[in-house]
Amino acid sequence: MEAVHIDDLPEEILPYIFDHLPLQDLKNVSLVCRLWSQVAFSGRFLNRIMLRLDFRDGIQNQYERYLLNSDRAYRHVGFYYRSDQLDLDMLLAVLEKLEDSIITLKICPNYFIMLPDLRQILMQVPNLESLFIVSRICPDLSRRDAGMSFPVMRKLKHLYLENDGGLQLDEIDFRTMTPNIVSLDMDCDSERALTVYDHFSSQLRELAVFFKRDDYFLPFCELRFSQLEVLDFYSDDQQFDIPESVRMVCRFFQRMPKLHKITLRCNINEEVLMAITESCPELRTLYLKGDNLGEKSFSHLGQLKKLKSLKIEGWIRCNILQGCKPIPSLDRMYLHSVLVDDTQGFFRLLKDIAPNLRTLEAIESDIDDECLKYISCNIASLRCLVLEFCPNLTEEAFSFLDRLKQLHELKLGYLDVPQNLFELMPPNSVRHFSLYRCDKLDNAALPVIAEKFPNLCYMEIASCHKITLKGVETIRSLMPNAEIVSFMLF
């Protein structure tokens, strides 16, 4: 059969091929020729790219030289600068060129942004849908235009404020300036912040709130977010030692039946968790800390028929899952900085509760050799396994990896495994393999990968200090059909 070159394919096929490329590869193919560059930076792909304008490095003239002459309609722009060295005219020129296409703007001064400057910037982006202000907004009474009004941004849906200083200024009122937002991320540490949350409470679908002070915690929990679907919630753990606070938090969740993703950056107790499981039947993603949860605290999770992803941080008991009914929908488990009194006992319960588990990610966790062997022999549905900062693992732990017949992705990072790791590892089904900061592995260990990973399609090696580019070239020659990429090697 005659070989078909990619240039023989119709141009209309290229976008469908590029759809499957990682972002870095998409950038690389844009350098091949003018046609590929046009396709790679066409509308359907520009949603994956954020243009980073970093004025802190003093190369504004290069932006003026290249960017202002470009015909690419970037949609997402991040602007980084020193507050005392703002080249506002240059930025406004860039925004004026891109004003019709920009839908996301991230403003990141390293100290503050002056109110009049912010007003001029926002005047240039009438189609903005997402706005991130990563700094304090400050007034400038010396400017003549200091009192001029801000534009009403009716298309804006997502608003992020890292600092609530701007809320205290009479010149700017986000309630009238951004009337249609459905996503709000900011602190709640002032009366004005609470007023803003109250104003938007009936229309928000996504909400992230951080309480640096306790004063406004309980008043916030009295608000009703009836349409809320995604919640990121951070508070002081001491709030959950106060019965009145616990009751109010329970009522807070009972009024949000549409929630499908909850991130709790605090140590809640079992009473609050029970209120969530009983009141949020649509929940698909739950991230929480477990330090205040005792045995059988997860027994209520079986009520969540749609739960797909569970992430736990902190210290937990092995029998925290005891009494929980099977959750067939649960296919992703993340254990971050988790200590368990009996890790293998925890996975014995998890095996039955999550019979269709596909992804297991353990980072800074106390999984040891016997535990990983148990996982390999008993959780046959696993397709992705991520192990990072697991100091109790040795090379012996991977001797049963072939039992995971469906395992397609394996990521190992910051593991103190010796050079003979791959010699003890049996041939397996892994297709995507990543090594990151496994510093005892060297070039001599790599040739064995060709034998033990016969189905490998993609491999990534990063910051493994004893592996060099020469070693990468060796494995590439042994596995010509696999894509081998490397980062920060010598």
CSV table of C-alpha atoms in Angstrom, one decimal:
chain,number,residue,atom,x,y,z
A,1,MET,CA,0.0,0.0,0.0
A,2,GLU,CA,1.3,3.4,-0.9
A,3,ALA,CA,2.2,5.6,2.1
A,4,VAL,CA,0.0,8.6,2.6
A,5,HIS,CA,1.7,11.8,3.7
A,6,ILE,CA,-0.1,14.3,5.9
A,7,ASP,CA,0.2,16.9,3.1
A,8,ASP,CA,-1.9,14.6,0.9
A,9,LEU,CA,-4.9,15.0,3.3
A,10,PRO,CA,-7.6,17.6,2.6
A,11,GLU,CA,-7.0,20.8,4.6
A,12,GLU,CA,-10.4,20.3,6.2
A,13,ILE,CA,-9.0,17.3,8.1
A,14,LEU,CA,-6.2,19.2,9.9
A,15,PRO,CA,-8.4,20.7,12.6
A,16,TYR,CA,-9.7,17.3,13.6
A,17,ILE,CA,-6.1,16.0,13.9
A,18,PHE,CA,-5.0,19.1,15.8
A,19,ASP,CA,-7.9,18.6,18.2
A,20,HIS,CA,-6.1,15.7,19.7
A,21,LEU,CA,-2.8,17.5,20.3
A,22,PRO,CA,-1.6,18.7,23.7
A,23,LEU,CA,-1.2,22.5,23.9
A,24,GLN,CA,2.6,22.4,23.6
A,25,ASP,CA,2.4,20.2,20.5
A,26,LEU,CA,-0.3,22.5,19.0
A,27,LYS,CA,2.2,25.4,19.4
A,28,ASN,CA,4.9,23.3,17.8
A,29,VAL,CA,2.9,22.4,14.7
A,30,SER,CA,2.1,26.1,14.2
A,31,LEU,CA,5.7,26.6,13.3
A,32,VAL,CA,5.7,24.1,10.5
A,33,CYS,CA,4.2,26.2,7.8
A,34,ARG,CA,1.9,29.2,7.2
A,35,LEU,CA,-1.2,26.9,6.6
A,36,TRP,CA,-0.6,24.9,9.9
A,37,SER,CA,-0.1,28.2,11.8
A,38,GLN,CA,-3.4,29.5,10.5
A,39,VAL,CA,-5.2,26.3,11.5
A,40,ALA,CA,-3.5,26.1,14.9
A,41,PHE,CA,-4.5,29.7,15.7
A,42,SER,CA,-8.0,29.6,14.3
A,43,GLY,CA,-11.0,30.3,16.4
A,44,ARG,CA,-11.6,26.7,17.6
A,45,PHE,CA,-8.1,26.5,19.1
A,46,LEU,CA,-7.7,30.0,20.5
A,47,ASN,CA,-10.0,29.0,23.4
A,48,ARG,CA,-7.1,26.8,24.6
A,49,ILE,CA,-4.5,29.6,24.6
A,50,MET,CA,-3.9,32.5,26.9
A,51,LEU,CA,-1.7,35.3,25.7
A,52,ARG,CA,0.7,36.3,28.5
A,53,LEU,CA,1.8,39.9,28.3
A,54,ASP,CA,4.6,40.3,30.9
A,55,PHE,CA,5.7,43.9,31.1
A,56,ARG,CA,7.9,43.2,34.1
A,57,ASP,CA,10.8,42.1,31.9
A,58,GLY,CA,11.1,45.4,30.1
A,59,ILE,CA,10.4,44.1,26.6
A,60,GLN,CA,7.3,46.3,25.8
A,61,ASN,CA,8.9,47.3,22.5
A,62,GLN,CA,8.9,43.7,21.3
A,63,TYR,CA,5.1,43.5,22.0
A,64,GLU,CA,4.7,46.6,20.0
A,65,ARG,CA,6.8,45.3,17.2
A,66,TYR,CA,5.2,41.8,16.8
A,67,LEU,CA,1.9,41.8,18.5
A,68,LEU,CA,0.4,44.9,17.0
A,69,ASN,CA,1.3,43.6,13.6
A,70,SER,CA,-0.2,40.2,14.2
A,71,ASP,CA,-3.6,39.2,12.8
A,72,ARG,CA,-4.3,36.6,15.5
A,73,ALA,CA,-7.6,37.4,17.4
A,74,TYR,CA,-6.5,36.2,20.9
A,75,ARG,CA,-9.4,35.6,23.2
A,76,HIS,CA,-7.7,35.2,26.6
A,77,VAL,CA,-5.1,37.7,27.8
A,78,GLY,CA,-3.1,37.9,31.0
A,79,PHE,CA,-1.4,41.2,31.8
A,80,TYR,CA,1.5,41.2,34.3
A,81,TYR,CA,3.3,44.4,35.3
A,82,ARG,CA,5.0,46.4,38.1
A,83,SER,CA,2.6,49.0,39.5
A,84,ASP,CA,5.2,51.7,39.4
A,85,GLN,CA,6.2,51.0,35.8
A,86,LEU,CA,2.9,50.7,34.0
A,87,ASP,CA,3.0,51.4,30.3
A,88,LEU,CA,-0.7,52.0,30.0
A,89,ASP,CA,-0.6,53.4,26.5
A,90,MET,CA,1.1,50.3,25.2
A,91,LEU,CA,-1.4,48.0,26.9
A,92,LEU,CA,-4.4,50.1,25.7
A,93,ALA,CA,-3.0,49.8,22.1
A,94,VAL,CA,-2.9,46.0,22.4
A,95,LEU,CA,-6.4,45.9,23.9
A,96,GLU,CA,-7.7,48.2,21.2
A,97,LYS,CA,-6.4,45.9,18.5
A,98,LEU,CA,-7.9,42.8,20.2
A,99,GLU,CA,-11.0,44.5,21.8
A,100,ASP,CA,-13.6,42.6,19.7
A,101,SER,CA,-12.1,39.2,20.4
A,102,ILE,CA,-11.0,39.3,24.1
A,103,ILE,CA,-13.4,37.5,26.4
A,104,THR,CA,-11.0,36.8,29.3
A,105,LEU,CA,-8.7,39.4,30.9
A,106,LYS,CA,-6.4,38.7,33.8
A,107,ILE,CA,-4.9,41.8,35.4
A,108,CYS,CA,-1.9,41.0,37.6
A,109,PRO,CA,0.0,44.1,38.9
A,110,ASN,CA,2.5,43.1,41.6
A,111,TYR,CA,1.4,45.8,44.1
A,112,PHE,CA,-1.9,47.5,43.2
A,113,ILE,CA,-3.9,48.9,40.3
A,114,MET,CA,-5.0,52.5,40.2
A,115,LEU,CA,-8.8,53.0,39.8
A,116,PRO,CA,-8.5,55.3,36.7
A,117,ASP,CA,-6.2,52.9,35.0
A,118,LEU,CA,-8.6,50.0,35.6
A,119,ARG,CA,-11.4,52.1,34.1
A,120,GLN,CA,-9.5,52.8,30.9
A,121,ILE,CA,-8.5,49.1,30.6
A,122,LEU,CA,-12.1,47.9,31.0
A,123,MET,CA,-13.4,50.5,28.5
A,124,GLN,CA,-11.3,48.7,25.8
A,125,VAL,CA,-12.9,45.2,26.3
A,126,PRO,CA,-16.7,45.5,25.7
A,127,ASN,CA,-17.1,41.7,25.0
A,128,LEU,CA,-15.4,40.6,28.2
A,129,GLU,CA,-16.9,37.5,29.8
A,130,SER,CA,-14.3,36.7,32.5
A,131,LEU,CA,-12.4,39.3,34.6
A,132,PHE,CA,-9.6,38.5,37.1
A,133,ILE,CA,-8.2,41.3,39.2
A,134,VAL,CA,-5.3,39.9,41.1
A,135,SER,CA,-4.4,42.9,43.2
A,136,ARG,CA,-5.7,45.7,45.3
A,137,ILE,CA,-7.7,48.5,43.6
A,138,CYS,CA,-6.6,51.9,44.8
A,139,PRO,CA,-8.0,55.4,44.1
A,140,ASP,CA,-5.9,58.1,42.6
A,141,LEU,CA,-7.3,61.5,43.7
A,142,SER,CA,-4.6,63.4,41.7
A,143,ARG,CA,-6.1,62.3,38.4
A,144,ARG,CA,-8.7,64.4,36.7
A,145,ASP,CA,-10.7,61.4,35.5
A,146,ALA,CA,-10.7,59.8,39.0
A,147,GLY,CA,-14.5,60.4,39.3
A,148,MET,CA,-15.5,59.1,35.9
A,149,SER,CA,-17.9,56.2,35.9
A,150,PHE,CA,-17.1,52.6,34.9
A,151,PRO,CA,-18.6,50.9,31.9
A,152,VAL,CA,-21.5,48.5,32.5
A,153,MET,CA,-20.2,45.1,31.5
A,154,ARG,CA,-23.4,43.2,30.6
A,155,LYS,CA,-21.6,40.2,29.0
A,156,LEU,CA,-19.4,39.5,32.0
A,157,LYS,CA,-20.2,36.2,33.6
A,158,HIS,CA,-17.2,35.4,35.8
A,159,LEU,CA,-15.6,37.8,38.3
A,160,TYR,CA,-12.5,37.1,40.5
A,161,LEU,CA,-11.3,39.7,43.0
A,162,GLU,CA,-8.2,38.7,45.0
A,163,ASN,CA,-8.6,41.7,47.3
A,164,ASP,CA,-11.8,43.3,48.5
A,165,GLY,CA,-10.2,46.8,48.7
A,166,GLY,CA,-12.0,47.9,45.6
A,167,LEU,CA,-15.4,47.1,47.2
A,168,GLN,CA,-14.8,49.9,49.7
A,169,LEU,CA,-14.5,52.6,47.0
A,170,ASP,CA,-17.6,54.6,46.2
A,171,GLU,CA,-16.4,55.1,42.6
A,172,ILE,CA,-16.8,51.4,41.7
A,173,ASP,CA,-19.9,49.3,42.4
A,174,PHE,CA,-19.8,45.8,41.0
A,175,ARG,CA,-23.5,45.3,41.6
A,176,THR,CA,-24.3,47.8,38.8
A,177,MET,CA,-21.1,47.4,36.8
A,178,THR,CA,-21.4,43.6,36.4
A,179,PRO,CA,-25.1,42.9,36.6
A,180,ASN,CA,-25.2,39.5,35.0
A,181,ILE,CA,-22.4,37.5,36.6
A,182,VAL,CA,-23.0,33.9,37.5
A,183,SER,CA,-19.6,33.1,39.0
A,184,LEU,CA,-18.0,35.1,41.8
A,185,ASP,CA,-14.7,34.5,43.6
A,186,MET,CA,-13.7,36.8,46.5
A,187,ASP,CA,-13.2,37.2,50.2
A,188,CYS,CA,-16.0,38.0,52.6
A,189,ASP,CA,-14.3,40.2,55.1
A,190,SER,CA,-16.4,43.4,55.1
A,191,GLU,CA,-20.0,44.6,55.2
A,192,ARG,CA,-19.7,45.6,51.6
A,193,ALA,CA,-18.5,42.2,50.5
A,194,LEU,CA,-21.4,40.6,52.3
A,195,THR,CA,-23.7,43.1,50.5
A,196,VAL,CA,-22.3,42.1,47.1
A,197,TYR,CA,-22.8,38.4,47.8
A,198,ASP,CA,-26.4,39.1,49.0
A,199,HIS,CA,-27.1,41.1,45.8
A,200,PHE,CA,-26.0,38.3,43.5
A,201,SER,CA,-27.1,35.3,45.6
A,202,SER,CA,-30.2,34.5,43.5
A,203,GLN,CA,-28.3,34.3,40.2
A,204,LEU,CA,-24.9,32.8,41.1
A,205,ARG,CA,-24.1,29.3,39.8
A,206,GLU,CA,-20.5,29.2,40.9
A,207,LEU,CA,-19.1,30.6,44.1
A,208,ALA,CA,-15.7,30.7,45.9
A,209,VAL,CA,-15.6,32.4,49.3
A,210,PHE,CA,-12.7,32.8,51.7
A,211,PHE,CA,-13.2,34.0,55.3
A,212,LYS,CA,-10.1,35.7,56.8
A,213,ARG,CA,-12.2,36.9,59.7
A,214,ASP,CA,-14.9,35.2,61.6
A,215,ASP,CA,-17.2,38.3,61.8
A,216,TYR,CA,-19.0,37.6,58.6
A,217,PHE,CA,-19.1,33.8,58.6
A,218,LEU,CA,-22.5,33.3,60.2
A,219,PRO,CA,-24.1,36.2,58.3
A,220,PHE,CA,-22.9,34.7,55.1
A,221,CYS,CA,-24.3,31.3,56.0
A,222,GLU,CA,-27.7,33.0,56.3
A,223,LEU,CA,-27.7,33.9,52.6
A,224,ARG,CA,-29.6,31.7,50.1
A,225,PHE,CA,-27.9,30.6,46.8
A,226,SER,CA,-30.7,28.7,45.3
A,227,GLN,CA,-29.1,28.3,41.8
A,228,LEU,CA,-25.6,27.4,43.0
A,229,GLU,CA,-24.0,24.4,41.4
A,230,VAL,CA,-20.3,24.8,42.3
A,231,LEU,CA,-19.0,25.9,45.7
A,232,ASP,CA,-15.4,26.5,47.0
A,233,PHE,CA,-15.7,27.2,50.7
A,234,TYR,CA,-12.8,28.2,53.1
A,235,SER,CA,-13.3,29.0,56.7
A,236,ASP,CA,-11.6,28.7,60.1
A,237,ASP,CA,-11.9,25.1,61.5
A,238,GLN,CA,-12.9,26.5,64.9
A,239,GLN,CA,-16.3,27.4,63.4
A,240,PHE,CA,-17.2,23.7,63.4
A,241,ASP,CA,-16.6,23.4,67.2
A,242,ILE,CA,-19.4,25.8,67.8
A,243,PRO,CA,-22.9,24.1,67.8
A,244,GLU,CA,-24.7,27.3,66.5
A,245,SER,CA,-22.2,27.6,63.6
A,246,VAL,CA,-22.6,23.9,62.7
A,247,ARG,CA,-26.4,24.2,62.7
A,248,MET,CA,-26.2,27.3,60.4
A,249,VAL,CA,-23.8,25.6,58.0
A,250,CYS,CA,-26.1,22.6,57.8
A,251,ARG,CA,-29.0,24.9,56.9
A,252,PHE,CA,-26.8,26.6,54.4
A,253,PHE,CA,-26.2,23.4,52.5
A,254,GLN,CA,-29.8,22.3,52.9
A,255,ARG,CA,-30.9,25.3,50.8
A,256,MET,CA,-28.7,24.4,47.8
A,257,PRO,CA,-30.1,21.2,46.2
A,258,LYS,CA,-28.5,21.9,42.8
A,259,LEU,CA,-24.9,21.7,44.0
A,260,HIS,CA,-22.8,19.2,41.9
A,261,LYS,CA,-19.3,20.2,43.0
A,262,ILE,CA,-18.2,21.1,46.6
A,263,THR,CA,-14.6,22.0,47.7
A,264,LEU,CA,-14.4,22.4,51.5
A,265,ARG,CA,-11.0,23.8,52.5
A,266,CYS,CA,-11.8,23.3,56.2
A,267,ASN,CA,-12.2,20.4,58.6
A,268,ILE,CA,-15.9,19.9,58.7
A,269,ASN,CA,-17.6,17.5,61.1
A,270,GLU,CA,-19.8,14.5,60.5
A,271,GLU,CA,-23.0,16.5,61.0
A,272,VAL,CA,-22.2,18.9,58.2
A,273,LEU,CA,-21.2,16.0,55.9
A,274,MET,CA,-24.5,14.3,56.6
A,275,ALA,CA,-26.4,17.5,55.7
A,276,ILE,CA,-24.5,17.6,52.4
A,277,THR,CA,-25.2,14.0,51.4
A,278,GLU,CA,-28.9,14.3,52.3
A,279,SER,CA,-29.5,17.7,50.7
A,280,CYS,CA,-27.3,17.6,47.5
A,281,PRO,CA,-28.5,14.6,45.4
A,282,GLU,CA,-26.8,16.1,42.3
A,283,LEU,CA,-23.3,16.0,43.8
A,284,ARG,CA,-20.7,14.6,41.5
A,285,THR,CA,-17.5,16.0,43.0
A,286,LEU,CA,-16.6,16.3,46.7
A,287,TYR,CA,-13.3,17.6,48.1
A,288,LEU,CA,-12.8,17.8,51.8
A,289,LYS,CA,-10.4,17.5,54.8
A,290,GLY,CA,-10.8,14.6,57.2
A,291,ASP,CA,-9.1,15.6,60.4
A,292,ASN,CA,-12.4,16.0,62.3
A,293,LEU,CA,-14.1,13.0,60.9
A,294,GLY,CA,-14.3,9.8,62.9
A,295,GLU,CA,-15.1,6.2,62.1
A,296,LYS,CA,-18.1,5.5,59.8
A,297,SER,CA,-18.3,9.2,58.9
A,298,PHE,CA,-18.5,8.4,55.2
A,299,SER,CA,-21.3,5.9,55.7
A,300,HIS,CA,-23.7,8.5,54.3
A,301,LEU,CA,-21.9,8.9,51.0
A,302,GLY,CA,-23.8,6.0,49.6
A,303,GLN,CA,-26.8,8.3,49.2
A,304,LEU,CA,-24.9,10.2,46.5
A,305,LYS,CA,-25.9,8.2,43.5
A,306,LYS,CA,-24.1,10.5,41.0
A,307,LEU,CA,-20.8,11.0,42.9
A,308,LYS,CA,-17.8,10.5,40.5
A,309,SER,CA,-14.8,12.2,42.2
A,310,LEU,CA,-13.8,12.1,45.9
A,311,LYS,CA,-10.7,14.0,47.2
A,312,ILE,CA,-9.6,13.7,50.8
A,313,GLU,CA,-6.9,15.6,52.7
A,314,GLY,CA,-5.5,15.2,56.2
A,315,TRP,CA,-5.7,12.4,58.7
A,316,ILE,CA,-8.4,9.8,58.5
A,317,ARG,CA,-9.3,6.5,60.1
A,318,CYS,CA,-9.3,3.4,58.0
A,319,ASN,CA,-12.9,2.6,58.9
A,320,ILE,CA,-14.2,6.0,57.9
A,321,LEU,CA,-15.9,4.2,55.0
A,322,GLN,CA,-17.4,1.4,57.1
A,323,GLY,CA,-21.1,1.1,56.6
A,324,CYS,CA,-21.2,3.0,53.3
A,325,LYS,CA,-23.2,1.4,50.5
A,326,PRO,CA,-21.5,0.8,47.1
A,327,ILE,CA,-21.2,3.9,44.9
A,328,PRO,CA,-20.9,2.5,41.3
A,329,SER,CA,-20.6,6.0,39.8
A,330,LEU,CA,-17.4,6.8,41.9
A,331,ASP,CA,-14.5,6.4,39.5
A,332,ARG,CA,-11.9,8.9,40.8
A,333,MET,CA,-10.2,8.9,44.2
A,334,TYR,CA,-7.6,11.5,45.2
A,335,LEU,CA,-5.6,11.2,48.5
A,336,HIS,CA,-3.5,14.3,49.1
A,337,SER,CA,-1.4,14.6,52.2
A,338,VAL,CA,-3.4,11.7,53.7
A,339,LEU,CA,-2.4,9.7,56.8
A,340,VAL,CA,-4.4,6.6,57.6
A,341,ASP,CA,-4.1,4.5,60.7
A,342,ASP,CA,-4.4,1.4,58.5
A,343,THR,CA,-3.9,2.2,54.8
A,344,GLN,CA,-4.5,-1.3,53.5
A,345,GLY,CA,-7.7,-1.5,55.6
A,346,PHE,CA,-8.9,1.7,54.0
A,347,PHE,CA,-8.5,0.2,50.5
A,348,ARG,CA,-10.2,-3.1,51.5
A,349,LEU,CA,-13.3,-1.0,52.2
A,350,LEU,CA,-12.8,1.2,49.1
A,351,LYS,CA,-12.6,-1.9,46.8
A,352,ASP,CA,-16.3,-2.7,47.6
A,353,ILE,CA,-17.6,0.8,47.8
A,354,ALA,CA,-16.0,2.0,44.5
A,355,PRO,CA,-16.3,-1.1,42.3
A,356,ASN,CA,-15.7,0.9,39.1
A,357,LEU,CA,-12.7,3.0,40.3
A,358,ARG,CA,-10.7,4.1,37.3
A,359,THR,CA,-8.3,6.8,38.7
A,360,LEU,CA,-6.3,6.7,42.0
A,361,GLU,CA,-4.0,9.6,42.8
A,362,ALA,CA,-1.9,9.4,46.0
A,363,ILE,CA,0.3,12.5,46.7
A,364,GLU,CA,2.2,12.8,50.0
A,365,SER,CA,0.4,9.7,51.3
A,366,ASP,CA,1.6,6.8,53.4
A,367,ILE,CA,0.9,4.0,50.9
A,368,ASP,CA,3.5,1.3,51.4
A,369,ASP,CA,4.6,-1.8,49.4
A,370,GLU,CA,1.9,-4.1,50.8
A,371,CYS,CA,-0.8,-1.6,50.2
A,372,LEU,CA,0.2,-1.1,46.5
A,373,LYS,CA,0.4,-4.8,46.1
A,374,TYR,CA,-3.2,-5.1,47.5
A,375,ILE,CA,-4.4,-2.4,45.1
A,376,SER,CA,-2.7,-4.1,42.1
A,377,CYS,CA,-4.4,-7.5,43.0
A,378,ASN,CA,-7.8,-6.3,44.0
A,379,ILE,CA,-8.8,-3.0,42.2
A,380,ALA,CA,-8.8,-4.4,38.7
A,381,SER,CA,-10.8,-1.5,37.2
A,382,LEU,CA,-7.9,1.0,37.6
A,383,ARG,CA,-6.9,2.8,34.4
A,384,CYS,CA,-4.8,5.7,35.9
A,385,LEU,CA,-2.4,5.5,38.8
A,386,VAL,CA,-0.5,8.5,40.2
A,387,LEU,CA,2.0,8.2,43.0
A,388,GLU,CA,4.0,11.2,44.2
A,389,PHE,CA,5.8,11.8,47.5
A,390,CYS,CA,5.1,8.3,48.8
A,391,PRO,CA,8.2,7.7,50.9
A,392,ASN,CA,7.2,4.1,52.0
A,393,LEU,CA,7.3,2.7,48.5
A,394,THR,CA,10.3,0.6,47.3
A,395,GLU,CA,10.9,-1.2,44.0
A,396,GLU,CA,9.2,-4.3,45.5
A,397,ALA,CA,5.8,-2.5,45.4
A,398,PHE,CA,5.6,-2.6,41.6
A,399,SER,CA,6.2,-6.3,41.2
A,400,PHE,CA,2.4,-6.9,40.8
A,401,LEU,CA,1.7,-4.1,38.3
A,402,ASP,CA,0.8,-6.6,35.6
A,403,ARG,CA,-2.3,-7.6,37.6
A,404,LEU,CA,-3.8,-4.2,36.6
A,405,LYS,CA,-4.9,-5.3,33.1
A,406,GLN,CA,-6.7,-2.1,32.3
A,407,LEU,CA,-3.9,0.3,33.5
A,408,HIS,CA,-3.2,2.7,30.7
A,409,GLU,CA,-1.6,5.7,32.6
A,410,LEU,CA,1.1,5.6,35.3
A,411,LYS,CA,2.7,8.7,36.8
A,412,LEU,CA,5.6,8.4,39.3
A,413,GLY,CA,7.0,11.5,41.0
A,414,TYR,CA,9.4,12.3,43.9
A,415,LEU,CA,9.9,8.6,44.6
A,416,ASP,CA,13.0,7.3,46.2
A,417,VAL,CA,13.0,4.1,44.1
A,418,PRO,CA,16.4,2.5,43.1
A,419,GLN,CA,17.9,2.0,39.7
A,420,ASN,CA,16.6,-1.5,39.3
A,421,LEU,CA,13.0,-0.4,39.5
A,422,PHE,CA,12.2,-1.5,35.9
A,423,GLU,CA,14.0,-4.8,36.2
A,424,LEU,CA,11.6,-5.9,39.0
A,425,MET,CA,8.5,-4.5,37.2
A,426,PRO,CA,6.7,-7.1,35.1
A,427,PRO,CA,5.6,-6.3,31.5
A,428,ASN,CA,2.4,-4.3,31.7
A,429,SER,CA,-0.4,-2.6,29.7
A,430,VAL,CA,0.7,1.1,30.4
A,431,ARG,CA,0.4,3.4,27.4
A,432,HIS,CA,1.2,6.8,29.0
A,433,PHE,CA,4.1,6.9,31.5
A,434,SER,CA,5.5,9.9,33.4
A,435,LEU,CA,8.6,10.1,35.5
A,436,TYR,CA,9.2,13.3,37.6
A,437,ARG,CA,12.0,13.8,40.1
A,438,CYS,CA,12.9,10.2,40.6
A,439,ASP,CA,16.5,11.1,41.2
A,440,LYS,CA,18.0,7.6,41.8
A,441,LEU,CA,17.1,6.5,38.3
A,442,ASP,CA,19.8,7.1,35.6
A,443,ASN,CA,20.4,6.4,31.9
A,444,ALA,CA,21.2,2.7,32.5
A,445,ALA,CA,17.6,2.1,33.8
A,446,LEU,CA,15.9,3.4,30.7
A,447,PRO,CA,16.5,0.6,28.1
A,448,VAL,CA,14.5,-1.9,30.3
A,449,ILE,CA,11.4,0.3,29.7
A,450,ALA,CA,11.2,-0.9,26.1
A,451,GLU,CA,10.8,-4.5,27.4
A,452,LYS,CA,8.5,-3.8,30.3
A,453,PHE,CA,6.2,-1.3,28.6
A,454,PRO,CA,5.4,-2.9,25.2
A,455,ASN,CA,2.3,-0.9,24.6
A,456,LEU,CA,3.8,2.5,25.4
A,457,CYS,CA,2.6,5.4,23.2
A,458,TYR,CA,3.8,8.4,25.2
A,459,MET,CA,6.4,8.9,27.9
A,460,GLU,CA,7.4,12.1,29.8
A,461,ILE,CA,10.6,12.4,31.7
A,462,ALA,CA,11.1,15.6,33.8
A,463,SER,CA,13.7,16.8,36.3
A,464,CYS,CA,15.2,13.4,37.0
A,465,HIS,CA,18.7,14.6,37.7
A,466,LYS,CA,20.6,11.5,36.8
A,467,ILE,CA,18.8,11.0,33.5
A,468,THR,CA,20.4,13.0,30.6
A,469,LEU,CA,19.3,13.8,27.1
A,470,LYS,CA,21.6,11.1,25.9
A,471,GLY,CA,19.6,8.6,27.8
A,472,VAL,CA,16.4,9.9,26.4
A,473,GLU,CA,17.8,9.5,22.9
A,474,THR,CA,18.6,5.9,23.7
A,475,ILE,CA,15.0,5.0,24.7
A,476,ARG,CA,13.7,6.9,21.6
A,477,SER,CA,15.8,4.7,19.4
A,478,LEU,CA,14.5,1.6,21.2
A,479,MET,CA,10.9,2.7,21.0
A,480,PRO,CA,10.5,4.6,17.7
A,481,ASN,CA,6.7,4.4,17.7
A,482,ALA,CA,6.4,6.1,21.1
A,483,GLU,CA,6.5,9.8,21.7
A,484,ILE,CA,9.2,10.5,24.3
A,485,VAL,CA,9.4,14.0,25.7
A,486,SER,CA,11.7,15.4,28.3
A,487,PHE,CA,11.9,18.6,30.4
A,488,MET,CA,14.8,20.0,32.5
A,489,LEU,CA,17.3,17.4,31.6
A,490,PHE,CA,21.0,17.9,30.7
